[in-house]
Tab-separated table of C-alpha atoms in Angstrom:
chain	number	residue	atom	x	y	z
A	1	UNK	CA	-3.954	10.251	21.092
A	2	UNK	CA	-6.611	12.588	22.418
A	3	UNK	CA	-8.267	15.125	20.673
A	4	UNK	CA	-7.264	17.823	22.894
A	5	UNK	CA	-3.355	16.653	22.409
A	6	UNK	CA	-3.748	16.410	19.055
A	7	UNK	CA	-5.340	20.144	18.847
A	8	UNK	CA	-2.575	21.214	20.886
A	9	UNK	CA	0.132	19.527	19.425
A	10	UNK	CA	-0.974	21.352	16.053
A	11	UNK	CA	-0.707	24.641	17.826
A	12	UNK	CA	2.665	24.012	18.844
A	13	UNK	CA	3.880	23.188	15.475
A	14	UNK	CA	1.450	26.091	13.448
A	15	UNK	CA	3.678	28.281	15.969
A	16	UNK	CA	6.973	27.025	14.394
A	17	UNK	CA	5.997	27.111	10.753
A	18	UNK	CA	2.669	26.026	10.320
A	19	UNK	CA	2.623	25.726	6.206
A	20	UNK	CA	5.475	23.083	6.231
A	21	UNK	CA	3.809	20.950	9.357
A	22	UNK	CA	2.162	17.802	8.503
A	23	UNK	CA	-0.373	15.537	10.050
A	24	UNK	CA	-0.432	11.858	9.070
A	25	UNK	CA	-3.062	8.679	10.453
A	26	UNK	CA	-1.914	5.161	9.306
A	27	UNK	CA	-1.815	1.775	10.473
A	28	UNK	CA	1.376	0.234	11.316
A	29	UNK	CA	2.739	-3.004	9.974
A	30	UNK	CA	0.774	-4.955	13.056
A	31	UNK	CA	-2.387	-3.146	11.865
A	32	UNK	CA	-2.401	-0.105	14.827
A	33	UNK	CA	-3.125	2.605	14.455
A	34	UNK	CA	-0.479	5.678	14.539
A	35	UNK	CA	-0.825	9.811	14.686
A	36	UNK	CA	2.241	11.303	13.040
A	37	UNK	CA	3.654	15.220	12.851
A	38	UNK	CA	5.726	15.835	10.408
A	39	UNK	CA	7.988	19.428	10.584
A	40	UNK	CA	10.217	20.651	8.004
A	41	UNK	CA	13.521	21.805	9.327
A	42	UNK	CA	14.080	25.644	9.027
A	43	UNK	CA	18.141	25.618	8.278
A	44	UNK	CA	18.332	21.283	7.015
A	45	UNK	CA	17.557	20.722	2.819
A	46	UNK	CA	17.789	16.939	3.979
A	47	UNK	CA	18.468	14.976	6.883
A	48	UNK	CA	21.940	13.701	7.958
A	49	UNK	CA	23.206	9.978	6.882
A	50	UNK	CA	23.931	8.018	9.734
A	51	UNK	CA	27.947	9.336	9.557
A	52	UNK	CA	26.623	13.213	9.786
A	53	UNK	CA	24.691	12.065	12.241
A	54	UNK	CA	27.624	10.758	14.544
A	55	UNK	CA	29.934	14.049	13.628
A	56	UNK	CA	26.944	16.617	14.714
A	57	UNK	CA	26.561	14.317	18.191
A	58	UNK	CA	30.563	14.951	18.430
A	59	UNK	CA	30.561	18.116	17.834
A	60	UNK	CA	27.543	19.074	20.106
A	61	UNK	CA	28.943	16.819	23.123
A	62	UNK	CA	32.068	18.930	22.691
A	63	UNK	CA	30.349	22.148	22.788
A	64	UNK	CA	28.773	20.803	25.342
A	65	UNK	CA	31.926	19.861	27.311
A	66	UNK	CA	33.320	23.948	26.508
A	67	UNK	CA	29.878	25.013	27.912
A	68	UNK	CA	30.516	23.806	31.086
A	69	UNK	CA	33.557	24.370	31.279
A	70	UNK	CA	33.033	27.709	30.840
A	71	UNK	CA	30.112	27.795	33.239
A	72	UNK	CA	32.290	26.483	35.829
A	73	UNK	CA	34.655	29.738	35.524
A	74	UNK	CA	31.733	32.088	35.802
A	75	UNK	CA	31.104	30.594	38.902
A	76	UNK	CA	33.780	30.673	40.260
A	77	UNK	CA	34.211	34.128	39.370
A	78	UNK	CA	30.742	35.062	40.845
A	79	UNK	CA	31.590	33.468	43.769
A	80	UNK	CA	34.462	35.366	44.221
A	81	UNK	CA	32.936	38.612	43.191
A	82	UNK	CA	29.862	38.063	45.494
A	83	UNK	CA	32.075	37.558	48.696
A	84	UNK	CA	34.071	40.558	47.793
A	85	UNK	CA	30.564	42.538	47.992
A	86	UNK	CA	30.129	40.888	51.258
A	87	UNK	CA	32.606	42.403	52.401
A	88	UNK	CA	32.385	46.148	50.646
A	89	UNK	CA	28.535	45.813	52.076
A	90	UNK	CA	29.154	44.970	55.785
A	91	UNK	CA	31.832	47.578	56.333
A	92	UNK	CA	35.355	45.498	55.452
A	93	UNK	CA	38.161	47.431	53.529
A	94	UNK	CA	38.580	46.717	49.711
A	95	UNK	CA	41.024	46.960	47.356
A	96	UNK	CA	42.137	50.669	46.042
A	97	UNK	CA	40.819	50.080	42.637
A	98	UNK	CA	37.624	48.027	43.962
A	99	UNK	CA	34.366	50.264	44.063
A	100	UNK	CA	30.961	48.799	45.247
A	101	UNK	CA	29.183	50.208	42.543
A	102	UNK	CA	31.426	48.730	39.593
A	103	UNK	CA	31.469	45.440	41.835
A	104	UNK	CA	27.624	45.114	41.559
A	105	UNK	CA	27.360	46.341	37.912
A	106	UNK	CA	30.123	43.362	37.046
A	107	UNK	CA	28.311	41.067	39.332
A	108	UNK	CA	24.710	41.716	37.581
A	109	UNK	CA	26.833	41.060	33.825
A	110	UNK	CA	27.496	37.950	35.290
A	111	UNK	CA	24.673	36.788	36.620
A	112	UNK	CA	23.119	37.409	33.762
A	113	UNK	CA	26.217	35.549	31.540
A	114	UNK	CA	25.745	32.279	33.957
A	115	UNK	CA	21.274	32.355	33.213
A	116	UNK	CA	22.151	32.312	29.347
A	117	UNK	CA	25.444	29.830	29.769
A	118	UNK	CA	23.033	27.519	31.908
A	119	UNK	CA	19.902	28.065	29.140
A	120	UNK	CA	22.148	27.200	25.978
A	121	UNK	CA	23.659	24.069	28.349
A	122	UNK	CA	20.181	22.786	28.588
A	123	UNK	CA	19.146	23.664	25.098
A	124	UNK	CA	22.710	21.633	24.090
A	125	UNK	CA	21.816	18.830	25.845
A	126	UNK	CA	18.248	18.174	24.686
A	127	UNK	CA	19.830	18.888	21.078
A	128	UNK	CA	22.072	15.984	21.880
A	129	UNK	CA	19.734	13.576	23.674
A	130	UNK	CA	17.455	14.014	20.188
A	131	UNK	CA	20.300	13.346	17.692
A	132	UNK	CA	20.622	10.378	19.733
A	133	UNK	CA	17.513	9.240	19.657
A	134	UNK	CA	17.521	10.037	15.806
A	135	UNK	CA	20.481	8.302	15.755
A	136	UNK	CA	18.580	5.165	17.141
A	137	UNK	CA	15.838	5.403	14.660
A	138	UNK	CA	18.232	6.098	11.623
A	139	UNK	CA	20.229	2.862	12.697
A	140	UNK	CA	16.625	0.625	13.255
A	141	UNK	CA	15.218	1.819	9.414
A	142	UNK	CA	18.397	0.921	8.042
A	143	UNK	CA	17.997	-2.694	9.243
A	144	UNK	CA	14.237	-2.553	8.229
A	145	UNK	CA	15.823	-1.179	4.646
A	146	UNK	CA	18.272	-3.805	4.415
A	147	UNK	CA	15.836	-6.506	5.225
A	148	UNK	CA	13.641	-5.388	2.680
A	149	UNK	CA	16.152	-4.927	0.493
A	150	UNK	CA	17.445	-8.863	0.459
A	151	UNK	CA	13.932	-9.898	0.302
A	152	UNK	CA	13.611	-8.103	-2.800
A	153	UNK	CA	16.384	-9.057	-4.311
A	154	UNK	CA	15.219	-12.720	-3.539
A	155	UNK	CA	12.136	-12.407	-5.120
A	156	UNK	CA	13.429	-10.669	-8.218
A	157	UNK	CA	16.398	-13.601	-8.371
A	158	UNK	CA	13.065	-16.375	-8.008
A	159	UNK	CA	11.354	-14.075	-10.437
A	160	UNK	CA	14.442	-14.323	-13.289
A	161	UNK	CA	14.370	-18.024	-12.746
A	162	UNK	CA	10.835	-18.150	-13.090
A	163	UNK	CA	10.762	-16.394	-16.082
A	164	UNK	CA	14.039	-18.233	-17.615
A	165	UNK	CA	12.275	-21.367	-16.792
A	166	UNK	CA	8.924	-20.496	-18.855
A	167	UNK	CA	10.575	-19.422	-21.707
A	168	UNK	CA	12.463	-22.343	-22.094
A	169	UNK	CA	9.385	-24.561	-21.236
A	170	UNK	CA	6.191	-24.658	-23.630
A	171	UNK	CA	4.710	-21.629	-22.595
A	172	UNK	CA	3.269	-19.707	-25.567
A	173	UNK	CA	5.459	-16.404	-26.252
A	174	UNK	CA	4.377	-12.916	-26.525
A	175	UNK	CA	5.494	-12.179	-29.845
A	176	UNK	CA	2.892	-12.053	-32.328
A	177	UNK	CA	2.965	-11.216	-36.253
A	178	UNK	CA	0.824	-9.176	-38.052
A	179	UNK	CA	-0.593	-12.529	-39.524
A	180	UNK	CA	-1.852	-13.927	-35.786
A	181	UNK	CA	-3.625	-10.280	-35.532
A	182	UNK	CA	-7.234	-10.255	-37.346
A	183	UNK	CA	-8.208	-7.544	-39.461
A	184	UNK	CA	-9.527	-4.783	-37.298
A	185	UNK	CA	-8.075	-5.593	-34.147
A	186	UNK	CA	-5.181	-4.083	-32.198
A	187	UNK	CA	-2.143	-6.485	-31.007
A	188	UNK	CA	-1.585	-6.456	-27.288
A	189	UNK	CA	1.246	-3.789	-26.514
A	190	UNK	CA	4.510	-5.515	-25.348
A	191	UNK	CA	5.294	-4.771	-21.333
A	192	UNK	CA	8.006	-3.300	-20.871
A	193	UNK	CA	9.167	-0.843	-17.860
A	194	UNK	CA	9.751	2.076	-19.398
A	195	UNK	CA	6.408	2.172	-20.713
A	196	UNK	CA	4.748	3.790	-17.815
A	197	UNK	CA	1.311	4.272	-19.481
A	198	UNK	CA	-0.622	1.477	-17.373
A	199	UNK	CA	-0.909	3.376	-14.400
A	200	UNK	CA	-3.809	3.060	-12.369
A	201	UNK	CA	-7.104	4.274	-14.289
A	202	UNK	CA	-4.609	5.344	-16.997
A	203	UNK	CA	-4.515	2.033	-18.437
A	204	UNK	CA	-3.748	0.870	-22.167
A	205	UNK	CA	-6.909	0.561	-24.568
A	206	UNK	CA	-6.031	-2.653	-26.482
A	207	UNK	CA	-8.528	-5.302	-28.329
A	208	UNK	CA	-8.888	-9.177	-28.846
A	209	UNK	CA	-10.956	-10.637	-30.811
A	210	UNK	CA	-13.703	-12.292	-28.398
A	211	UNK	CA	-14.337	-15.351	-31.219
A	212	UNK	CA	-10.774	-16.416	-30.706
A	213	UNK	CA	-11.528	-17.377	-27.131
A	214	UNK	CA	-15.047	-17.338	-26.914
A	215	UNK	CA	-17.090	-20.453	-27.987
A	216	UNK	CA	-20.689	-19.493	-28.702
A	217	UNK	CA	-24.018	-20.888	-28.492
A	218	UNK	CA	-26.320	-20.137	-31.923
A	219	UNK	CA	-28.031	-17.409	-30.003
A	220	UNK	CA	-24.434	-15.529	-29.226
A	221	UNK	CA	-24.668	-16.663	-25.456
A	222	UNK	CA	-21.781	-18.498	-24.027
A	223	UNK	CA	-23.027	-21.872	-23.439
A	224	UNK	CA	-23.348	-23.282	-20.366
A	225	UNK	CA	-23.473	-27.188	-19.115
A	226	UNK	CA	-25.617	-28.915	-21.494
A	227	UNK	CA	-26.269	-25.881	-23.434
A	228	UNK	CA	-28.005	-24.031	-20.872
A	229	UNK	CA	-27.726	-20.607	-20.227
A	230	UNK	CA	-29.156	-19.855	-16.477
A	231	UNK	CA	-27.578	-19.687	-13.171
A	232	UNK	CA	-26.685	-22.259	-11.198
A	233	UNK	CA	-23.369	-23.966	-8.654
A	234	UNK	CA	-20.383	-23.860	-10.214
A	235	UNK	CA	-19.799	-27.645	-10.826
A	236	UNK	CA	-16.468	-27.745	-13.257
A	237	UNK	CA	-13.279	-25.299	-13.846
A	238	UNK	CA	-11.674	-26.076	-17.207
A	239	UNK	CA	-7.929	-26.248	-17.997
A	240	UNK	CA	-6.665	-22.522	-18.140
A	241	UNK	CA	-6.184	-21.279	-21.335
A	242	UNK	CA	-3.484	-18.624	-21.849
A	243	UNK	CA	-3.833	-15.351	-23.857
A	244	UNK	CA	-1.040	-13.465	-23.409
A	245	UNK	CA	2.442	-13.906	-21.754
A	246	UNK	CA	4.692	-10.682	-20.222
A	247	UNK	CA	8.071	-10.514	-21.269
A	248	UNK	CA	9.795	-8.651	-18.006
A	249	UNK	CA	9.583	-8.673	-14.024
A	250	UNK	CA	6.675	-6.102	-14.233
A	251	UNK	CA	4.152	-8.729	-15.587
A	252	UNK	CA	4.602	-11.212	-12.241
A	253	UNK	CA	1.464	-9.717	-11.038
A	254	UNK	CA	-1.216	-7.735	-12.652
A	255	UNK	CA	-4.967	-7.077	-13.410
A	256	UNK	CA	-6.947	-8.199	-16.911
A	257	UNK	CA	-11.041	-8.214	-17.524
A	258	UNK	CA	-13.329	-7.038	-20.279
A	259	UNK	CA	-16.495	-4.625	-19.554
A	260	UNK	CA	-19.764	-6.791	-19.713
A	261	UNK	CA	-21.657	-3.632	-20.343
A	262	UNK	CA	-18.872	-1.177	-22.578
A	263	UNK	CA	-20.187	2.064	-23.864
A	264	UNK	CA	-18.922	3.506	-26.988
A	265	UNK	CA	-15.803	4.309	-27.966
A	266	UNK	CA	-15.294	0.758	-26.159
A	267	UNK	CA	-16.934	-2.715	-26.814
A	268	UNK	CA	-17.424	-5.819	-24.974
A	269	UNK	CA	-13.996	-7.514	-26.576
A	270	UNK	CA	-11.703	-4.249	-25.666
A	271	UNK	CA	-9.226	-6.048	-23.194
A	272	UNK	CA	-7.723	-3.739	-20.546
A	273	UNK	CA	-4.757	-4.563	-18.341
A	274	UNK	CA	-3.140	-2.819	-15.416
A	275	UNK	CA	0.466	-3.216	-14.212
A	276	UNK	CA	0.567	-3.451	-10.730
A	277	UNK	CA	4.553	-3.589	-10.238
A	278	UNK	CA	6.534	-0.579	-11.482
A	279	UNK	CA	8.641	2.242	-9.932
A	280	UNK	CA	5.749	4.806	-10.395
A	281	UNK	CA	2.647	2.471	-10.005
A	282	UNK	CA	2.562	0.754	-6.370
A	283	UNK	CA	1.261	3.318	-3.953
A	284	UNK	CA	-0.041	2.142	-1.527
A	285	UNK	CA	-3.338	4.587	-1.466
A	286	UNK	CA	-4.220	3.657	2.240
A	287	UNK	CA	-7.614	4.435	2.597
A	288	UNK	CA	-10.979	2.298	2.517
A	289	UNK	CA	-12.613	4.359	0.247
A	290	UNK	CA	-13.914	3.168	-3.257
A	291	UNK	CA	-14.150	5.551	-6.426
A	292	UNK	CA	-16.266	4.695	-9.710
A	293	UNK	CA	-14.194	7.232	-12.180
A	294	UNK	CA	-15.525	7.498	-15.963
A	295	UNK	CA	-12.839	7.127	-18.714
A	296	UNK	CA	-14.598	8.335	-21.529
A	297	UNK	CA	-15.305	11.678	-19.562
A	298	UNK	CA	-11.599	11.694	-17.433
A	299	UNK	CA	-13.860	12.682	-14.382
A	300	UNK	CA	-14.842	11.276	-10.738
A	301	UNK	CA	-18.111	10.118	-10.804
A	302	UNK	CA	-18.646	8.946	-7.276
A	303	UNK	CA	-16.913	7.868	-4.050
A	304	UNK	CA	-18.136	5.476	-0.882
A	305	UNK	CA	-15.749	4.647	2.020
A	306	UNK	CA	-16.421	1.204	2.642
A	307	UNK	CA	-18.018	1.384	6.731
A	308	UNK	CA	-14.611	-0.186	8.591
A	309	UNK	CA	-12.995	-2.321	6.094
A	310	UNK	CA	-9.411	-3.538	5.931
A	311	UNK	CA	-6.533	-1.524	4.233
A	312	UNK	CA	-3.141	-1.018	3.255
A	313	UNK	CA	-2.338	-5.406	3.998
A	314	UNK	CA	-4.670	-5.508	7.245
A	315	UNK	CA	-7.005	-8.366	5.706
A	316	UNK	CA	-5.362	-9.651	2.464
A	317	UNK	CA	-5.775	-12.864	0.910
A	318	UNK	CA	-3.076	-15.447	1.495
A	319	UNK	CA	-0.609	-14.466	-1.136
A	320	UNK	CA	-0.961	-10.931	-0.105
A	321	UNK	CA	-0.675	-8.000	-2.225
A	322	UNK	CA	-2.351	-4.902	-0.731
A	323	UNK	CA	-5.795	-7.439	-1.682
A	324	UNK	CA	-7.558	-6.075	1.179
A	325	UNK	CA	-10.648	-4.562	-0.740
A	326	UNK	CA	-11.799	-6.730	-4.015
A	327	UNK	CA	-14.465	-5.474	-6.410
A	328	UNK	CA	-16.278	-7.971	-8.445
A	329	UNK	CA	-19.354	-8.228	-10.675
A	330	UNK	CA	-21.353	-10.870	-12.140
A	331	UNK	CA	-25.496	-10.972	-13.272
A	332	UNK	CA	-26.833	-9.603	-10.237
A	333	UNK	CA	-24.681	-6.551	-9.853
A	334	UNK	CA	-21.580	-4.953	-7.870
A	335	UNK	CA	-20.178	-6.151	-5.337
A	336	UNK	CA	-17.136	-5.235	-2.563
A	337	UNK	CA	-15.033	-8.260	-1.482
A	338	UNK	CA	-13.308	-7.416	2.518
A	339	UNK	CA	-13.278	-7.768	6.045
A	340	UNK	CA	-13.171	-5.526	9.325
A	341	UNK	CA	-11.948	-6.005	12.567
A	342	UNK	CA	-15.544	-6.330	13.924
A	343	UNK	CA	-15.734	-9.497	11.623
A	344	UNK	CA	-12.202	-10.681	12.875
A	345	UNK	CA	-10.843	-11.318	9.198
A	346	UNK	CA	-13.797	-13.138	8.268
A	347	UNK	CA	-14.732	-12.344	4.545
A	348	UNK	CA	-17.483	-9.482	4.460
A	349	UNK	CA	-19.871	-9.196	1.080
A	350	UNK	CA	-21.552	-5.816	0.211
A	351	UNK	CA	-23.541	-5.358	-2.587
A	352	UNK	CA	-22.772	-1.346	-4.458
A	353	UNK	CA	-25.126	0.558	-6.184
A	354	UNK	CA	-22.883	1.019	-8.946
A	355	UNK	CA	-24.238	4.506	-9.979
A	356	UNK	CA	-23.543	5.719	-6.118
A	357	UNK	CA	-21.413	2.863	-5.034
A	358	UNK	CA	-23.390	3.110	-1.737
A	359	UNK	CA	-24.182	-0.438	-0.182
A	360	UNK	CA	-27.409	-1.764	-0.752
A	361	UNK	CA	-27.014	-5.352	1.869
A	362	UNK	CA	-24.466	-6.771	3.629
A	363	UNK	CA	-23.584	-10.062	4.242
A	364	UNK	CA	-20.855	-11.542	6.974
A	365	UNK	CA	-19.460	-14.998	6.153
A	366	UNK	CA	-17.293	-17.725	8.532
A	367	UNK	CA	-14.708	-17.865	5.982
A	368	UNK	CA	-11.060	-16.478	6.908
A	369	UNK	CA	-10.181	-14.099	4.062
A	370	UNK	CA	-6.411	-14.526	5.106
A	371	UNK	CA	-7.350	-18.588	4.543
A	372	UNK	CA	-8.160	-18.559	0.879
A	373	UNK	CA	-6.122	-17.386	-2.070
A	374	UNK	CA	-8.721	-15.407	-3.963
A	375	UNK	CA	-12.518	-15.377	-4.505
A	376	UNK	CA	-15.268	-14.335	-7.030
A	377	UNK	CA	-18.826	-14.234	-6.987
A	378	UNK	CA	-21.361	-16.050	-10.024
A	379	UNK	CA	-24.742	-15.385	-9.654
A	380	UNK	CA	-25.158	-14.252	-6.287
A	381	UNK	CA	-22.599	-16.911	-4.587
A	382	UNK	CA	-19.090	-15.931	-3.348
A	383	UNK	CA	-16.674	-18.983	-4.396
A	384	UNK	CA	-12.932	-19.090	-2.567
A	385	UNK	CA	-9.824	-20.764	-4.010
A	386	UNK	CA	-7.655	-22.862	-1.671
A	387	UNK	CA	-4.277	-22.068	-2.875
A	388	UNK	CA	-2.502	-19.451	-5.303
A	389	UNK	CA	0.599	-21.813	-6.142
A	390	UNK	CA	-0.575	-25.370	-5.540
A	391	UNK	CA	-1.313	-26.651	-9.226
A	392	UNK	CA	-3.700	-28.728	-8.146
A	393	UNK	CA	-6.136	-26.536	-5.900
A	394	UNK	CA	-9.925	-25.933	-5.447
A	395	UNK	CA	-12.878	-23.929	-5.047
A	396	UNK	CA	-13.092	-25.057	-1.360
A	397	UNK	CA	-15.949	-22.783	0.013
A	398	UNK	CA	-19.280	-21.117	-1.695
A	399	UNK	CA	-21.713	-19.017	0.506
A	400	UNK	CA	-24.721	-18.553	-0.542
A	401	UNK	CA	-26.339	-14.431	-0.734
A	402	UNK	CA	-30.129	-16.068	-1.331
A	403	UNK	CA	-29.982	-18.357	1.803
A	404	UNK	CA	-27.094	-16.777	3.912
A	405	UNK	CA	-25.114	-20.300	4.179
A	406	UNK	CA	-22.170	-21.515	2.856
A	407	UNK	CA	-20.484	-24.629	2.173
A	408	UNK	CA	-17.177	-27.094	1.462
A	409	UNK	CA	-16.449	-27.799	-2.077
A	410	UNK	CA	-13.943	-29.556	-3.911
A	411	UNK	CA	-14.134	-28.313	-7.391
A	412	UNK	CA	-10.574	-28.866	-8.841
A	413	UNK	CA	-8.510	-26.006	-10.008
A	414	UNK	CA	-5.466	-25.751	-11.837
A	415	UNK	CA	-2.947	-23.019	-11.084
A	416	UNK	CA	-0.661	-23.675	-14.260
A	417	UNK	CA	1.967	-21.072	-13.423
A	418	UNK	CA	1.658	-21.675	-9.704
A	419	UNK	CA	1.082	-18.265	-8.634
A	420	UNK	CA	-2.421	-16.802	-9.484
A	421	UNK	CA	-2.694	-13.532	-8.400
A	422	UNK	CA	-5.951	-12.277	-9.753
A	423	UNK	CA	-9.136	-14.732	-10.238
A	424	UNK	CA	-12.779	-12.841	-11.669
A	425	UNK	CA	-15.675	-13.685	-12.977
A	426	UNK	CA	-17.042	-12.120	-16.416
A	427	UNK	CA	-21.001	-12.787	-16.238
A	428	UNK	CA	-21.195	-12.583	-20.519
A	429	UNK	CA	-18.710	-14.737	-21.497
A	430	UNK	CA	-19.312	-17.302	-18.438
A	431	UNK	CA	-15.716	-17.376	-17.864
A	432	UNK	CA	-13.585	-16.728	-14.897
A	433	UNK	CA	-10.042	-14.168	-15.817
A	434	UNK	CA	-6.747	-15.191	-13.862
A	435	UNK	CA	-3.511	-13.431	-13.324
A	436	UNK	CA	-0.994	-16.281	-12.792
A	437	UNK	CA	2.563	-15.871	-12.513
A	438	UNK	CA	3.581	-13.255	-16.380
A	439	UNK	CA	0.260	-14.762	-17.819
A	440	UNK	CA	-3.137	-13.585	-18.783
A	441	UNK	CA	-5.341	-16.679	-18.417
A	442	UNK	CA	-9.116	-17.683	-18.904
A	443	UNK	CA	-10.537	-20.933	-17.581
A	444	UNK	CA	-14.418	-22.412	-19.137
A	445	UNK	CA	-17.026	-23.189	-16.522
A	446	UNK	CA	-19.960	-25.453	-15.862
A	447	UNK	CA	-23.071	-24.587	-13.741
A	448	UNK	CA	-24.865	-27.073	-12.752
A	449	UNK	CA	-29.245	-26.584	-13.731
A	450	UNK	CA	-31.263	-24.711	-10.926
């Protein structure tokens, strides 16, 4: 829409209650874009359901009908009256009670009475053609609604089974005693979803142990292949090792890592999770831009909009998920995971300044975002997954930052709980952190010597 409509369309609604107007710019599902006003009513505390709806487009086409009705009448009455002046004005006898000038005051009244009759007819019937247009759109988000609505209640019914399934299968549980806990640390809070505490950058502070996972070398560095310690390809994915499992539909998907470089009150084996299914979590933010928020402080510490990048399910991976934008670190730094139209879904790598978050280089690949399942970087590389539910899938692609090429790769990877939501990279412990399907997960790696 044009600037100059826009402007004016803002005038015309500031003139009609200005504080309750609104002004809205989103994609639509097909990834256009769409200008929206938004005006409170002045007399409605809600809109109709679709039966008010039909009962106020009654009602107004009857009005409508007595309208005209009566409109007729005062025409014919006019018309009577105004060849009854004809003849008072051109010399022909009237009646003994007629008088010309009570004739033309009664013929001004209803002149006057047929403008307004003919002003509310109009008004009636563009109050009726827009209930029935509302009525249209009322009647086309109810099917949307209802679609949605079986979907859902498809998934959750696949999600119950899913869960039944694992806990009758081998699955470790969730349940812990106060004997599997060592001395000092905290046990992993059980999900649940009236906890609502995991919300966004309000997440739960718990602690694990890294020595129960973490196999050291002598030095304290994770080892790599052959004891070495440097960077390298990524050669071998081990068999992923599960942490922790959730116990309700909230814990299908979600976010896990550890903070390579904590500052106090938190350390390098604090664990933090976030819930990303929950009444009062999923909001979809729409917007491209990036924040870098401190939690020992509670305060924004910077922002960067990310120059033309995907939102709000324009260049997901395959499983989708909102996974339009994916931050990841590893020994080199920041990075921003996305694509933009100008790329046409190809996947885009920026490197962030991660005091400023502003981009330092950017790097365009020939890999599909919408073809892979995840991806993560290790030392300067980006590596994609093939699939998020095939058991038996792959890193299939690297690119390369240093040389600006990529290629195929068939490093196996296992997808245990066939639906891996979440795959990153921690650069200290050399180990990649999974999401799959209720389950925190953790998989060893092997680089191979530079």
């Amino acid at each position: 829409m044009p600037a100059v409509q826009l402007l004016l369309l803002a005038c015309l609604v500031g003139g009609v209650g200005a504080r309750t107007a609104q002004f809205q710019k989103a994609n639509d599902r097909s990834g256009r874009c769409q200008y929206t006003f938004s005006v409170a009513s002045p007399s409605e505390s809600s809109c109709p359901e679709q039966g008010q709806a039909m009962s106020a487009i009654q009602e107004l086409q009857r009005e409508s009908s007595e309208q005209r009705a009566t409109l007729e009448s005062t025409k014919a009455r006019l018309s009577s009256l105004e060849a009854l002046l004809h003849r008072l004005t051109s010399g022909q006898p009237a009646g003994p009670l007629e008088t010309q000038q009570g004739l033309q005051s009664e013929l001004e009244a209803l002149r006057r009475e047929r403008e307004q009759l003919e002003t509310q007819t109009r008004e009636l019937e563009s109050a009726y053609s827009n209930l029935v247009r509302d009525k249209s759109a009322l009647e086309e988000e109810k099917r949307q609604l209802q679609a949605e609505n079986e979907d859902l209640a498809r998934r959750l019914e696949s999600s119950s089974q899913e869960v039944a399934s694992l806990r009758r299968g081998q699955c470790p549980q969730a349940h812990s005693s106060s004997q599997d806990v060592p001395s000092g640390s905290r046990e992993v809070a059980k999900w649940n979803l009236e906890n609502v505490d995991f919300q966004e950058l309000k997440s739960e502070l718990t602690e694990v142990p890294a020595s129960q996972i973490l196999k050291e070398s002598p030095s304290g560095h994770p080892r790599n292949e052959e004891g070495g310690t440097g960077c390298g390809e990524l050669v071998w994915v081990g068999e992923p090792i599960t942490l922790r499992t959730a116990e309700t539909i909230t814990g299908k998907y979600g976010v896990w890592m550890r903070d390579p470089q904590a500052a106090f009150p938190y350390t390098q084996e604090t664990t933090w999770r976030i819930d990303t299914v929950g009444t009062d979590i999923r909001q979809a933010a729409e917007s491209r831009t990036v924040l870098r928020y401190d939690l020992r402080t509670e305060a924004l510490k910077a922002e960067k909009e990310i120059p033309g990048a995907g939102y709000h399910g324009q260049f997901p991976y395959s499983w989708g998920g909102y996974t339009d934008i994916d931050l990841a670190v590893d020994e080199i730094g920041l990075w921003v995971i996305y694509s933009t139209e100008a790329a046409k879904g190809a996947i885009v790598l920026s490197k962030l300044n991660p005091e400023t978050l502003e981009l330092e280089q950017t790097w365009e690949t020939n890999i599909r975002k919408q073809s892979v399942a995840n991806a993560f970087i290790i030392c300067g590389t980006l590596y994609t997954v093939s699939s998020y539910s095939s058991p038996d899938a792959t890193v299939n692609f690297a690119y390369d930052t240093g040389t600006g090429s990529s290629k195929a790769l068939t490093v196996p990877f296992k997808n245990r709980y066939k639906y891996s939501s979440m795959i990153d990279y921690n650069p200290l412990e050399r180990k990649l952190f999974a999401w799959d399907n209720f389950n925190m997960v953790s998989y060893d790696i092997k680089l191979s010597r530079m």
